[in-house]
Coordinates of C-alpha atoms in Angstrom, one line a residue:
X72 CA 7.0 -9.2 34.3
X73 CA 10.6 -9.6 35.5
X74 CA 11.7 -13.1 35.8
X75 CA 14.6 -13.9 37.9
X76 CA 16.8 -15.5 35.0
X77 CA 17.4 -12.2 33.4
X78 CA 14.6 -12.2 31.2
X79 CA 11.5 -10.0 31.1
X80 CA 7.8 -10.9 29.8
X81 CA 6.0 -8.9 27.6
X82 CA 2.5 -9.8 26.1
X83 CA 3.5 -13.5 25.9
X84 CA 7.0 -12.8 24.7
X85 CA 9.8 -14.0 26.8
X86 CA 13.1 -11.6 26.1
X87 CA 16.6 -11.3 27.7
X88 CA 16.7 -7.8 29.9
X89 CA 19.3 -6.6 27.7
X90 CA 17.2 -7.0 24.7
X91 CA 14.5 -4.4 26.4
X92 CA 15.1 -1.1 24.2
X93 CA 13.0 0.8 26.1
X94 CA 10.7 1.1 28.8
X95 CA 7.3 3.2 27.5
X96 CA 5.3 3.1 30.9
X97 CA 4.8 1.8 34.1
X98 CA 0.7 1.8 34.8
X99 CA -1.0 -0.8 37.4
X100 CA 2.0 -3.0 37.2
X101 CA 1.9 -3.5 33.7
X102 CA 5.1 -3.0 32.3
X103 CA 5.2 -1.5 28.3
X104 CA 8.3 -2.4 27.1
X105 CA 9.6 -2.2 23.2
X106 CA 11.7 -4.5 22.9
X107 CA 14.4 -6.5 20.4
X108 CA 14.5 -10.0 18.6
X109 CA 17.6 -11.1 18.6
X110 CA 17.1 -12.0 14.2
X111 CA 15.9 -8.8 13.5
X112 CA 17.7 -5.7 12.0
X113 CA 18.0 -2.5 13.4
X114 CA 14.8 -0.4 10.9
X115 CA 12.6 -3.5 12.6
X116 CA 13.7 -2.9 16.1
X117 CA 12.5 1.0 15.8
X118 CA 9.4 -0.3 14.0
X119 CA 8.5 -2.8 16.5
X120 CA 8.7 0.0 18.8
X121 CA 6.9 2.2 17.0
X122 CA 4.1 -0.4 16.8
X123 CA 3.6 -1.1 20.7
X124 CA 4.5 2.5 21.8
X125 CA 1.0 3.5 19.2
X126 CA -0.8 -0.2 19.2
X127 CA 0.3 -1.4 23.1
X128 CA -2.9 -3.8 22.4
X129 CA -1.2 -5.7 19.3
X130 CA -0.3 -8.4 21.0
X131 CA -1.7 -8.6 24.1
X132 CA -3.9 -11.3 23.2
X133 CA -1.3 -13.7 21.1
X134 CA -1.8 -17.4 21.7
X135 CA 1.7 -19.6 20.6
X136 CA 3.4 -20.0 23.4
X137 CA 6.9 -20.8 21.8
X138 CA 9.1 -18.1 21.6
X139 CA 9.8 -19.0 18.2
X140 CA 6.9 -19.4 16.4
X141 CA 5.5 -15.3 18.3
X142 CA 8.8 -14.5 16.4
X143 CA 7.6 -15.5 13.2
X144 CA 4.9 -14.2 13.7
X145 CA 6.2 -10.5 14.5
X146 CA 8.4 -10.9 11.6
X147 CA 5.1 -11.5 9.0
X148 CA 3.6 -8.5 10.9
X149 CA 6.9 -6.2 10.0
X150 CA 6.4 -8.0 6.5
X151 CA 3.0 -7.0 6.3
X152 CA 3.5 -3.7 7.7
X153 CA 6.0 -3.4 4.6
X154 CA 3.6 -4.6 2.0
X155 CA 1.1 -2.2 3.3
X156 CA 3.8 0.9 2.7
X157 CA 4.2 0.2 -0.8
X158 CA 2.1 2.2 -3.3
X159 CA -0.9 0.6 -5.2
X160 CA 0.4 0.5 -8.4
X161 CA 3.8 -1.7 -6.9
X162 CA 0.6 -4.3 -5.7
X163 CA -0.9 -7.0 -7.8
X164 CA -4.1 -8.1 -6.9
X165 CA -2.9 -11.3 -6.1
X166 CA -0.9 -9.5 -3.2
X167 CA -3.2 -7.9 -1.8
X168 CA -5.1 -10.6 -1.4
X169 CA -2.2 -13.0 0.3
X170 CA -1.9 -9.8 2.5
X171 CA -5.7 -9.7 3.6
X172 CA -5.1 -13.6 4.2
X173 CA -1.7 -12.9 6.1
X174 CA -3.8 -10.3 8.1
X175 CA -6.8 -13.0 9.2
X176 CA -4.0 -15.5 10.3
X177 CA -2.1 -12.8 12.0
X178 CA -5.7 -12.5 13.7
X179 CA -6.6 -15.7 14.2
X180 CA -3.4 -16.1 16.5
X181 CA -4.2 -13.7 18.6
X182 CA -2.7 -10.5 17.4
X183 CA -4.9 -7.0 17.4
X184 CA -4.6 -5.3 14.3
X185 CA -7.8 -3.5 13.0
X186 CA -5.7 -0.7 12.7
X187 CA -3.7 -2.0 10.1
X188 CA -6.8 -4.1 8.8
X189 CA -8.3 -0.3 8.1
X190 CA -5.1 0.6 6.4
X191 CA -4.9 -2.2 4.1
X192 CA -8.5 -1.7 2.7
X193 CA -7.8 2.1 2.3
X194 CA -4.9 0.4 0.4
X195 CA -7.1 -2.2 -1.5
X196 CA -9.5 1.1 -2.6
X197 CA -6.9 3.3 -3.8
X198 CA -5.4 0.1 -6.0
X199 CA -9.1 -0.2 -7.4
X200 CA -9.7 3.5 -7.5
X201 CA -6.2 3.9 -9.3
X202 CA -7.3 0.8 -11.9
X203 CA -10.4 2.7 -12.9
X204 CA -8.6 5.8 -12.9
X205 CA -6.3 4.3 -15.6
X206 CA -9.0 3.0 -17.3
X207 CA -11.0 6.2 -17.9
X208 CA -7.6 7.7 -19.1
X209 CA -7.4 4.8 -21.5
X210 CA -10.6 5.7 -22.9
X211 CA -10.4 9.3 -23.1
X212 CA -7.0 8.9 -24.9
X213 CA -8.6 6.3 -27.1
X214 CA -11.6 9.3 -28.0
X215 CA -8.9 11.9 -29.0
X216 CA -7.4 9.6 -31.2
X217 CA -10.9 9.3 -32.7
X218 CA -11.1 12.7 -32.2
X219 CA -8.0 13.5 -34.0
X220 CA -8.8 11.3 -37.0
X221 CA -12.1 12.9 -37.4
X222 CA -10.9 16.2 -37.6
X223 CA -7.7 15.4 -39.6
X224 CA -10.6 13.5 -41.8
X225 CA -12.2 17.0 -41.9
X226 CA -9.3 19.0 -42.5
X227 CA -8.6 17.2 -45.7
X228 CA -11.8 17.5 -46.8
X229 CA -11.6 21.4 -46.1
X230 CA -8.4 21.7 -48.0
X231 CA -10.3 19.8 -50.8
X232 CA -13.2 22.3 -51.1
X233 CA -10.9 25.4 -50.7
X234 CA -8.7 24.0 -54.1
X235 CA -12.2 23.7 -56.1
X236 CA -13.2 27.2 -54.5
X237 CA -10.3 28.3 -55.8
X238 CA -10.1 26.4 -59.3
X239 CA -14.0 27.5 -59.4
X240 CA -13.4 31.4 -58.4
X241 CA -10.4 32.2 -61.1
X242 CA -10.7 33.9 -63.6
X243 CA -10.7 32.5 -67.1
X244 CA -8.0 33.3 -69.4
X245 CA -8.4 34.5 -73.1
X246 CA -7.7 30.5 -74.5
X247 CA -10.0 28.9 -71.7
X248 CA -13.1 31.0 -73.7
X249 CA -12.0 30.7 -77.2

């Protein structure tokens, strides 16, 4: 809550009033508040907004108690947040995983996210659902080359019986009987 030194507490974090962006709701005097860190840019201010005004439970829970370390933390949230934006095929498998592991520490401090831990495996099934994709289109285009061969194959082979039809069905001049 309000502090008389001009700072405000929210979930554990300690800010200057004039950091407060915005005030979401006042309920049972508990105060909702999106708020600023003083390092972060102005597209992570709205999404640290965005975050608590749709997940006010995020970090209700958080357990550091220094003010710098819950940043670093909030900042590997955006950054995972960020990571989880990006489309499968801009993700490595080795990413993916380091973001599940990011996700479990985030979790393991404190932080509720099963929100974004259900985004992230939709994330991790579409990346697995896009690699077989690709696969299966590497193996049909690999069967129409066959494909293709065969019936080139074929088409020679058609051209080479319609020359002996031909050489066959002629007729025979005077000098070819004589």
């Amino acid at each position: 809550m309000w502090n008389g030194d001009g700072t405000v507490e929210f979930n554990g974090f300690r800010v200057l009033y004039s950091e407060v962006i915005t005030i979401i709701s006042l309920n049972n005097d508990q105060l909702w508040l999106c708020f600023f860190f003083s390092h972060q840019t102005c597209y992570q201010v709205d999404y640290v907004r965005r975050i608590f005004e749709r997940h006010p439970e995020t970090a209700m829970n958080l357990l550091p108690k220094n003010q710098l370390v819950k940043n670093a933390y909030m900042n590997t949230l955006l950054d995972l947040i960020d990571i989880t934006c990006l489309a499968p095929q801009e993700l490595t498998e080795e990413e993916l995983r380091d973001a599940e592991n990011t996700l479990l520490d985030l979790v393991g401090v404190g932080f509720e996210l099963d929100w974004l831990k259900r985004k992230l495996e939709e994330l991790c099934v579409k990346k697995k659902k896009m690699e077989a994709r690709g696969a299966r289109m590497r193996e049909l285009d690999r069967m129409i080359v066959e494909q293709r061969q065969v019936l080139l194959a074929l088409e020679v082979e058609l051209k080479n019986e319609e020359n002996e039809a031909v050489s066959d069905s002629a007729r025979l001049g005077f000098e070819d009987v004589v």
